[in-house]
């Protein structure tokens, strides 16, 4: 009974201590947490505000892109029409007083057919017309356009882009009843450079007006397409926004004249408005959006209040849950957390020692502890087994790749010596045989797969000596060695396949092979570079090689079916040897040559 009393007394002391700690914890938590929530809500409001402004500006930019695309199409059509032979024939007929009436009628009819084909084939319902001072419009011969506002702007100010208007000179009667905008281009005879009128490319105003009317923000915010004199390009109603737009354009001209797009605030009728704008310099137009700030940000205050209330409730829940945590839960979990850190670092033995002994019974903590201990032991076993298996597999792959090189260059070297003997050059057979002997001793030495850079370069000199005997003046090889790189160590046989390919493809192109081999140390990397003047690589081949290099631990040589097998062999071995520390740079142009750069980690002997 005394034992139980001591146990209860200890529990009371524990809970009393826990109560005091939780009280202090609550006080220390409430102040910084409340401050954090206030700051967070403020930053969230700023973020939401920026997001709203960005979204609105993006909508305006999208519309500007739509306008630019359409107007660029109009300009392209104008250029095509102006340079068309049909148009020029009609202009020539109009300028030639001796031209018969029948010929003039025929050329005009051809021009009408040509203009009609554009209207039929264009998805934006674009129509074309031509006007001359003598004959009026192409379709109606009506000269009332001389009194129109758009023609006055064209003649007086060279205004190529018109605002919304109606034009009776149309091939389509429907278009005569619609509002249109137009692009005006002087009608010039290209041979004599004489101007007889202008070409008018029309598109329905609704094409742009329908798009701009869909841009809405807030409850009353709208977007307008205006000229510099505050005239609506698309005949939009400006009545409710006239004063705000005037104030915005005035401030835009004074403070933002050099900027092409942006947002700023203006005050009008005791309300703050946001003005979004995007200039279209080519047409001297401006896209302007206006909206009261309170409409655009009305949801921000609601979100802030909701966040504060939700955070307060969450704070209370956290305190209650933290208060109910028991010592029996936190102690084993803390021990398990320390063990997990050792597992994260791969220190499984230390982790197993820290795993707390599972309590008797079927509590959740005891179950989790037992499962974690079993999982740690199992993971340790699997990793050790996988490491040994992977090590053996990599070693087997590397040996297979290494043996694949030897028959390849031996066969080529023996062919060179055979060629020397066939040409009765006995004086060089001995030198070639000696060089081959050195190469065989080097290649058959399997004591180590890593050699000094100097040894690899000496091997390449013997190999190049044999190639030089065979190709004589057709082979020009330069070697630039960095003395600081000679003592570094690299994977064996990674240069010979690259040089062999460089010589082969250079000779195929011009019969003269110019090959450079460069070694240097740069930014704690060993650089091996091979240049040639060969046929080059296709873009597809380079992309395949780079993707294969990034796709796995080694390039799949056996599935390459002979395409660039030498280069793939080198890349596979470098990938197996150096892993992610190996980097490849490929520069190649068809018909000009290739530069292959291997960037290897610096390995010292």
XYZ file of C-alpha atoms in Angstrom:
605
model
C 0.000 0.000 0.000
C 2.891 2.302 0.754
C 4.215 1.590 -2.721
C 0.921 2.678 -4.268
C 0.916 5.876 -2.221
C 4.423 6.703 -3.332
C 3.392 5.994 -6.899
C 0.352 8.223 -6.642
C 2.442 10.944 -4.962
C 4.933 10.720 -7.778
C 2.163 10.934 -10.352
C 0.696 13.968 -8.594
C 4.106 15.614 -8.608
C 4.471 14.789 -12.270
C 1.090 16.175 -13.191
C 1.661 19.259 -11.014
C 4.970 19.883 -12.750
C 3.375 19.267 -16.102
C 0.607 21.735 -15.252
C 3.122 24.439 -14.394
C 5.111 23.741 -17.531
C 1.989 23.845 -19.691
C 0.975 27.148 -18.072
C 4.332 28.668 -18.911
C 4.195 27.057 -22.331
C 0.758 28.543 -22.977
C 1.868 32.040 -21.997
C 5.026 31.820 -24.063
C 3.115 30.386 -27.001
C 0.181 32.756 -27.145
C 2.212 35.959 -27.509
C 4.558 34.886 -30.340
C 1.877 32.790 -32.015
C -0.611 35.671 -32.015
C 2.087 37.982 -33.349
C 2.936 35.442 -35.999
C -0.690 35.104 -37.059
C -1.125 38.886 -37.287
C 2.026 39.205 -39.386
C 1.014 36.204 -41.458
C -2.435 37.612 -42.123
C -0.914 40.915 -43.151
C 1.606 39.248 -45.444
C -1.133 37.019 -46.819
C -3.217 40.079 -47.562
C -0.289 41.674 -49.363
C 0.284 38.452 -51.266
C -3.379 38.167 -52.240
C -3.408 41.831 -53.238
C -0.336 41.308 -55.411
C -1.899 38.161 -56.874
C -5.107 40.029 -57.756
C -3.164 42.849 -59.380
C -0.971 40.395 -61.272
C -3.986 38.395 -62.468
C -5.707 41.565 -63.669
C -2.544 42.756 -65.429
C -2.168 39.346 -67.058
C -5.731 39.540 -68.387
C -4.922 42.910 -69.931
C -1.644 41.563 -71.325
C -3.500 38.630 -72.889
C -5.922 41.013 -74.554
C -2.997 43.150 -75.718
C -1.422 40.068 -77.230
C -4.707 39.277 -78.978
C -4.874 42.837 -80.352
C -1.245 42.775 -81.479
C -1.749 39.456 -83.255
C -4.830 40.688 -85.094
C -3.281 44.011 -86.087
C -0.079 42.318 -87.231
C -2.226 40.118 -89.428
C -3.853 43.251 -90.816
C -0.463 44.742 -91.651
C 0.681 41.516 -93.297
C -2.471 41.393 -95.401
C -1.938 45.012 -96.414
C 1.631 44.266 -97.498
C 0.535 41.188 -99.449
C -2.298 43.038 -101.154
C -0.064 45.964 -102.051
C 2.596 43.741 -103.630
C 0.070 41.486 -105.381
C 0.295 41.410 -109.160
C -3.486 41.705 -109.402
C -3.461 44.913 -107.352
C -0.553 46.363 -109.302
C -2.258 45.543 -112.624
C -5.333 47.467 -111.514
C -3.225 50.419 -110.295
C -1.352 50.444 -113.613
C -4.646 50.415 -115.531
C -5.933 53.353 -113.472
C -2.763 55.341 -114.135
C -2.734 54.635 -117.888
C -5.061 57.030 -119.737
C -4.690 54.963 -122.902
C -6.073 51.846 -121.221
C -9.355 50.691 -122.722
C -12.528 50.669 -120.654
C -12.874 46.917 -121.141
C -9.386 46.325 -119.751
C -10.047 48.567 -116.760
C -13.302 46.769 -116.012
C -11.510 43.409 -116.295
C -8.687 44.405 -113.944
C -11.181 45.814 -111.437
C -13.190 42.600 -111.557
C -10.066 40.578 -110.915
C -9.225 42.805 -107.970
C -12.713 42.349 -106.525
C -12.404 38.584 -106.825
C -9.002 38.719 -105.178
C -10.356 40.821 -102.275
C -13.377 38.542 -101.916
C -11.150 35.485 -101.562
C -9.501 37.071 -98.508
C -12.881 37.711 -96.897
C -14.027 34.135 -97.534
C -10.856 32.447 -96.283
C -10.301 34.585 -93.168
C -11.770 33.448 -89.846
C -11.939 37.021 -88.451
C -14.286 38.255 -91.225
C -11.644 40.616 -92.573
C -12.681 42.491 -95.717
C -10.719 44.671 -98.140
C -11.459 47.667 -100.260
C -9.544 50.221 -102.291
C -10.262 53.902 -102.810
C -9.075 56.382 -105.409
C -9.818 60.054 -105.594
C -11.198 59.717 -109.120
C -13.359 56.594 -108.874
C -14.193 56.400 -105.150
C -14.566 53.019 -103.454
C -13.890 49.779 -105.252
C -17.290 48.243 -104.511
C -19.720 51.227 -104.700
C -17.742 54.034 -106.386
C -19.074 56.202 -103.553
C -16.893 59.256 -102.716
C -18.655 60.176 -99.463
C -15.702 58.764 -97.553
C -13.927 62.080 -98.260
C -16.072 63.649 -95.508
C -15.510 60.900 -92.944
C -13.561 61.423 -89.720
C -11.331 58.401 -90.312
C -10.307 59.670 -93.753
C -9.574 63.111 -92.317
C -7.283 61.561 -89.695
C -5.564 59.548 -92.399
C -4.878 62.536 -94.665
C -3.981 65.055 -91.988
C -2.184 62.971 -89.354
C -1.270 59.846 -91.327
C -3.543 57.866 -89.006
C -3.288 54.338 -90.332
C -5.512 52.777 -87.635
C -9.121 53.940 -87.427
C -11.584 53.913 -84.563
C -14.948 52.128 -84.868
C -17.109 53.361 -87.752
C -19.404 52.147 -90.505
C -18.413 51.965 -94.157
C -20.814 51.372 -97.035
C -18.084 50.354 -99.439
C -18.089 46.641 -98.636
C -18.422 43.472 -100.682
C -20.679 42.025 -98.004
C -23.951 43.803 -97.169
C -23.793 42.499 -93.633
C -20.521 44.345 -93.106
C -22.089 47.622 -94.200
C -24.399 47.464 -91.185
C -21.673 46.517 -88.732
C -19.181 48.698 -86.958
C -15.668 48.082 -88.228
C -12.113 49.159 -87.521
C -9.649 49.521 -90.338
C -6.018 49.683 -91.314
C -5.259 52.184 -94.095
C -2.326 51.778 -96.445
C -1.405 54.162 -99.291
C -2.081 52.575 -102.680
C 1.176 52.974 -104.623
C 2.269 51.801 -108.058
C 5.496 50.042 -107.098
C 7.259 50.658 -110.398
C 6.625 54.376 -110.673
C 6.014 54.980 -106.926
C 2.927 57.022 -107.820
C 0.138 57.088 -105.265
C -3.453 56.973 -106.498
C -5.377 56.279 -103.275
C -5.321 53.835 -100.411
C -6.186 50.269 -99.459
C -8.564 49.728 -96.530
C -8.358 46.461 -94.558
C -11.432 46.107 -92.304
C -12.259 43.842 -89.375
C -15.470 43.797 -87.311
C -15.245 45.925 -84.177
C -16.980 43.105 -82.304
C -13.893 40.895 -82.725
C -12.040 43.010 -80.155
C -14.982 44.557 -78.324
C -16.455 41.189 -77.334
C -13.055 40.104 -76.025
C -12.431 43.262 -73.991
C -15.949 43.282 -72.533
C -15.296 39.837 -71.045
C -12.491 41.238 -68.874
C -14.120 42.045 -65.545
C -12.714 42.624 -62.072
C -14.536 43.658 -58.955
C -18.174 44.555 -59.454
C -17.855 47.561 -61.747
C -14.285 47.367 -63.044
C -13.951 47.508 -66.828
C -11.248 47.721 -69.490
C -11.186 50.189 -72.397
C -9.151 50.531 -75.584
C -8.465 54.249 -76.099
C -6.543 56.574 -78.354
C -4.180 59.183 -76.896
C -6.969 61.797 -77.098
C -9.222 59.611 -74.898
C -11.412 58.410 -77.761
C -12.735 54.869 -77.585
C -11.233 52.750 -80.360
C -14.065 50.216 -80.124
C -16.915 52.673 -79.486
C -17.292 51.581 -75.858
C -19.463 53.626 -73.526
C -17.238 55.790 -71.320
C -19.969 57.767 -69.566
C -19.714 56.149 -66.127
C -15.912 56.146 -66.152
C -15.119 59.359 -68.040
C -13.802 61.329 -65.062
C -11.719 58.421 -63.700
C -10.227 57.713 -67.114
C -9.359 61.380 -67.640
C -7.619 61.556 -64.251
C -5.825 58.267 -64.923
C -4.606 59.267 -68.390
C -3.471 62.628 -67.077
C -1.418 61.008 -64.307
C -0.151 58.415 -66.772
C 1.166 61.132 -69.083
C 2.819 63.005 -66.211
C 4.357 60.193 -64.160
C 4.457 57.041 -66.297
C 5.114 58.283 -69.813
C 8.199 56.087 -70.289
C 6.570 52.879 -69.052
C 4.660 50.549 -71.348
C 2.545 48.809 -68.699
C 1.786 48.925 -65.005
C -0.711 49.887 -62.318
C -1.175 52.977 -60.170
C -3.797 54.570 -57.930
C -5.867 57.715 -58.477
C -8.452 59.387 -56.275
C -11.786 60.433 -57.734
C -15.009 61.408 -55.942
C -13.573 60.425 -52.535
C -12.781 56.939 -53.832
C -9.454 55.377 -54.621
C -9.311 53.721 -58.031
C -6.711 51.379 -59.426
C -5.695 52.120 -63.013
C -4.185 49.273 -65.029
C -2.637 50.163 -68.358
C -0.813 48.659 -71.305
C 0.427 50.803 -74.198
C 0.358 49.753 -77.847
C 3.016 52.066 -79.325
C 2.634 50.882 -82.929
C -0.986 52.095 -83.059
C -0.562 54.863 -80.449
C -3.361 53.192 -78.460
C -3.574 52.368 -74.782
C -5.503 49.669 -72.926
C -6.848 51.105 -69.648
C -8.649 49.301 -66.826
C -10.313 51.147 -63.926
C -11.799 49.680 -60.729
C -12.425 50.976 -57.178
C -9.868 49.538 -54.773
C -12.488 48.489 -52.244
C -14.221 46.353 -54.856
C -11.024 44.622 -55.876
C -9.875 43.928 -52.328
C -13.240 43.353 -50.659
C -12.422 39.693 -50.011
C -9.058 40.416 -48.387
C -10.542 41.753 -45.130
C -12.887 38.781 -44.928
C -9.997 36.387 -45.461
C -7.894 38.182 -42.828
C -10.671 37.998 -40.244
C -11.308 34.350 -41.035
C -7.604 33.561 -40.691
C -7.389 35.304 -37.299
C -10.460 33.530 -35.949
C -9.382 30.153 -37.290
C -5.866 30.643 -35.930
C -7.222 31.477 -32.478
C -9.326 28.311 -32.451
C -6.348 26.310 -33.688
C -4.198 27.789 -30.934
C -6.662 26.669 -28.292
C -6.790 23.183 -29.752
C -2.992 22.966 -29.783
C -2.761 23.994 -26.136
C -5.392 21.475 -25.080
C -3.767 18.662 -27.070
C -0.291 19.547 -25.775
C -1.590 19.597 -22.197
C -2.926 16.050 -22.569
C 0.371 14.625 -23.747
C 1.708 12.208 -21.178
C 5.214 11.467 -20.115
C 4.767 7.868 -21.149
C 4.248 8.948 -24.768
C 6.831 11.687 -25.142
C 9.744 9.715 -23.669
C 9.711 6.751 -26.093
C 8.925 9.056 -28.998
C 11.896 11.241 -28.161
C 14.114 8.183 -28.017
C 12.738 6.988 -31.333
C 13.360 10.428 -32.862
C 17.018 10.205 -31.875
C 17.188 6.709 -33.328
C 15.638 7.960 -36.576
C 18.375 10.556 -36.913
C 20.937 7.755 -36.791
C 18.916 5.798 -39.363
C 18.870 8.870 -41.602
C 22.668 8.954 -41.450
C 22.906 5.189 -42.040
C 24.093 4.453 -38.476
C 21.836 1.481 -37.866
C 23.787 -0.059 -34.961
C 23.552 3.157 -32.918
C 19.883 3.495 -33.822
C 19.080 -0.013 -32.567
C 20.785 0.762 -29.251
C 18.606 3.862 -28.814
C 15.314 2.155 -29.601
C 13.467 1.986 -26.275
C 12.433 -1.428 -24.948
C 8.831 -2.137 -25.784
C 6.534 -2.153 -22.811
C 4.481 -5.183 -21.991
C 0.940 -5.086 -23.212
C -0.681 -3.901 -26.387
C -0.345 -0.113 -26.199
C 0.105 1.836 -29.422
C 3.492 3.169 -28.313
C 4.761 -0.310 -27.556
C 3.513 -1.565 -30.916
C 5.129 1.322 -32.806
C 8.379 0.805 -30.929
C 8.527 -2.892 -31.748
C 7.684 -2.294 -35.419
C 10.313 0.446 -35.679
C 12.959 -1.831 -34.175
C 12.094 -4.632 -36.605
C 12.006 -2.212 -39.525
C 15.430 -0.823 -38.616
C 16.965 -4.292 -38.462
C 15.319 -5.266 -41.725
C 16.399 -2.041 -43.452
C 19.976 -2.542 -42.261
C 20.011 -6.046 -43.709
C 18.455 -4.991 -47.042
C 20.807 -2.048 -47.540
C 23.878 -4.137 -46.808
C 22.660 -6.861 -49.187
C 21.730 -4.378 -51.915
C 25.075 -2.594 -51.553
C 27.022 -5.800 -52.043
C 24.855 -6.841 -54.995
C 25.091 -3.436 -56.639
C 28.857 -3.357 -56.159
C 29.252 -6.734 -57.849
C 26.928 -5.711 -60.678
C 28.777 -2.448 -61.331
C 32.107 -4.230 -61.326
C 30.810 -6.808 -63.843
C 29.376 -4.067 -66.081
C 32.633 -2.146 -66.003
C 34.729 -5.203 -66.896
C 32.358 -6.006 -69.782
C 32.699 -2.476 -71.164
C 36.484 -2.573 -70.802
C 36.797 -5.874 -72.678
C 34.583 -4.489 -75.436
C 37.218 -1.844 -76.250
C 40.225 -4.128 -76.668
C 39.149 -6.134 -79.791
C 37.958 -2.890 -81.347
C 41.304 -1.013 -81.395
C 43.411 -4.187 -81.815
C 41.635 -4.962 -85.077
C 42.158 -1.411 -86.392
C 45.844 -1.412 -85.363
C 46.558 -4.750 -87.052
C 44.948 -3.426 -90.233
C 47.372 -0.477 -90.172
C 50.398 -2.780 -89.763
C 49.052 -5.034 -92.515
C 48.794 -2.023 -94.795
C 52.418 -1.050 -94.107
C 53.607 -4.574 -94.927
C 51.541 -4.634 -98.108
C 53.228 -1.432 -99.309
C 56.710 -2.934 -98.640
C 57.587 -0.349 -96.006
C 59.678 -2.700 -93.888
C 61.509 0.193 -92.276
C 58.319 1.278 -90.544
C 56.913 -2.147 -89.723
C 59.347 -2.499 -86.795
C 58.357 0.899 -85.347
C 54.682 0.105 -85.769
C 55.115 -3.315 -84.198
C 56.958 -1.801 -81.249
C 54.187 0.768 -80.796
C 51.593 -2.017 -80.970
C 53.559 -3.987 -78.368
C 53.444 -1.036 -75.987
C 49.738 -0.684 -76.589
C 49.130 -4.392 -75.917
C 51.133 -4.313 -72.696
C 49.151 -1.289 -71.610
C 45.784 -2.767 -72.546
C 46.456 -6.245 -71.124
C 47.524 -4.827 -67.762
C 44.360 -5.385 -65.734
C 45.885 -4.674 -62.326
C 44.038 -1.390 -62.138
C 41.256 0.313 -64.048
C 42.621 3.726 -63.028
C 45.787 5.122 -64.635
C 47.686 8.404 -64.632
C 46.772 10.932 -67.321
C 50.380 10.796 -68.545
C 50.139 7.010 -69.080
C 46.937 7.405 -71.082
C 48.533 10.155 -73.199
C 51.654 7.993 -73.835
C 49.337 5.226 -75.015
C 47.616 7.720 -77.334
C 50.975 8.796 -78.799
C 51.691 5.175 -79.785
C 48.227 4.871 -81.269
C 48.521 8.145 -83.196
C 51.977 7.127 -84.440
C 50.428 4.075 -86.135
C 47.568 6.161 -87.576
C 50.088 8.690 -88.893
C 51.956 5.897 -90.684
C 48.782 4.892 -92.423
C 47.293 8.262 -93.345
C 50.536 10.275 -93.628
C 49.819 13.911 -94.520
C 46.079 13.307 -94.454
C 46.205 13.200 -90.657
C 47.039 16.335 -88.644
C 46.971 15.860 -84.872
C 47.812 18.396 -82.176
C 48.097 17.653 -78.455
C 47.966 20.377 -75.799
C 48.902 19.022 -72.386
C 48.504 20.729 -69.043
C 51.478 19.595 -66.897
C 49.356 19.929 -63.747
C 46.988 17.283 -65.128
C 49.584 14.603 -65.887
C 49.679 13.199 -62.342
C 45.904 13.021 -62.007
C 44.264 9.654 -62.495
C 41.478 8.733 -64.905
C 39.571 5.689 -66.110
C 41.584 3.620 -68.578
C 40.897 3.728 -72.359
C 38.534 6.733 -72.458
C 40.490 8.730 -75.049
C 41.227 6.121 -77.756
C 37.584 5.623 -78.929
C 37.097 9.405 -79.139
C 40.264 9.923 -81.221
C 39.374 6.965 -83.436
C 35.920 8.383 -84.200
C 37.336 11.878 -84.785
C 39.853 10.558 -87.363
C 37.303 8.298 -89.048
C 34.575 10.884 -89.588
C 37.017 13.665 -90.515
C 38.527 11.518 -93.276
C 35.051 10.637 -94.538
C 34.246 14.303 -95.060
C 37.261 15.858 -96.784
C 40.029 13.273 -96.777
C 42.029 15.510 -94.407
C 41.625 14.848 -90.693
C 42.433 17.679 -88.271
C 42.159 16.442 -84.677
C 43.086 18.199 -81.434
C 43.478 16.586 -78.011
C 43.540 19.000 -75.075
C 43.973 18.351 -71.331
C 43.701 20.990 -68.637
C 42.621 21.594 -65.050
C 39.793 24.048 -64.577
C 37.741 24.824 -61.436
C 38.784 21.633 -59.641
C 37.814 19.583 -62.701
C 39.952 17.595 -65.127
C 39.003 18.642 -68.668
C 39.573 16.266 -71.602
C 38.632 17.759 -74.965
C 38.708 16.225 -78.458
C 38.067 18.417 -81.534
C 37.728 17.347 -85.161
C 36.691 18.710 -88.552
C 34.455 15.771 -89.364
C 30.897 15.384 -90.572
C 29.403 16.434 -87.227
C 26.446 15.007 -85.321
C 22.760 15.463 -85.872
C 20.784 17.268 -83.208
C 18.778 14.100 -82.618
C 21.912 12.025 -81.976
C 23.266 14.567 -79.471
C 19.920 14.676 -77.640
C 19.832 10.858 -77.523
C 23.353 10.656 -76.072
C 22.633 13.277 -73.401
C 19.276 11.735 -72.471
C 20.831 8.269 -72.235
C 23.542 9.672 -69.972
C 20.959 11.242 -67.669
C 18.542 8.344 -67.793
C 20.506 5.789 -65.795
C 23.815 4.690 -64.400
C 25.272 3.596 -67.753
C 24.481 4.032 -71.412
C 22.897 0.949 -72.991
C 25.664 -0.033 -75.429
C 24.302 -3.446 -76.335
C 21.072 -1.873 -77.625
C 22.816 0.836 -79.668
C 23.036 -1.377 -82.811
C 26.445 0.050 -83.750
C 25.497 3.746 -83.777
C 28.236 5.807 -82.019
C 29.233 2.710 -80.043
C 32.717 4.083 -79.308
C 31.376 7.279 -77.766
C 28.645 5.387 -75.912
C 31.297 3.040 -74.528
C 33.293 5.965 -73.118
C 30.181 7.615 -71.647
C 29.077 4.353 -70.033
C 32.423 3.764 -68.384
C 32.680 7.352 -67.153
C 29.152 7.131 -65.765
C 29.935 3.868 -63.969
C 33.269 5.184 -62.662
C 32.357 8.753 -61.589
C 28.561 8.756 -61.213
C 26.943 12.208 -61.031
C 30.354 13.925 -60.848
C 30.861 13.199 -64.548
C 29.715 15.895 -66.997
C 29.589 15.881 -70.793
C 29.556 18.867 -73.175
C 28.739 18.271 -76.857
C 29.193 20.927 -79.535
C 28.638 19.843 -83.127
C 27.523 21.246 -86.474
C 26.795 19.134 -89.495
C 29.588 19.486 -92.043
C 31.828 21.486 -89.694
C 32.984 19.153 -86.934
C 32.485 18.114 -83.331
C 33.907 19.105 -79.930
C 33.541 16.521 -77.149
C 34.447 17.726 -73.640
C 34.629 15.358 -70.671
C 34.575 17.017 -67.224
C 35.897 14.574 -64.621
C 36.510 14.935 -60.885
C 40.149 15.407 -59.928
C 41.492 12.063 -58.652
C 45.036 12.212 -57.339
C 47.338 9.203 -57.047
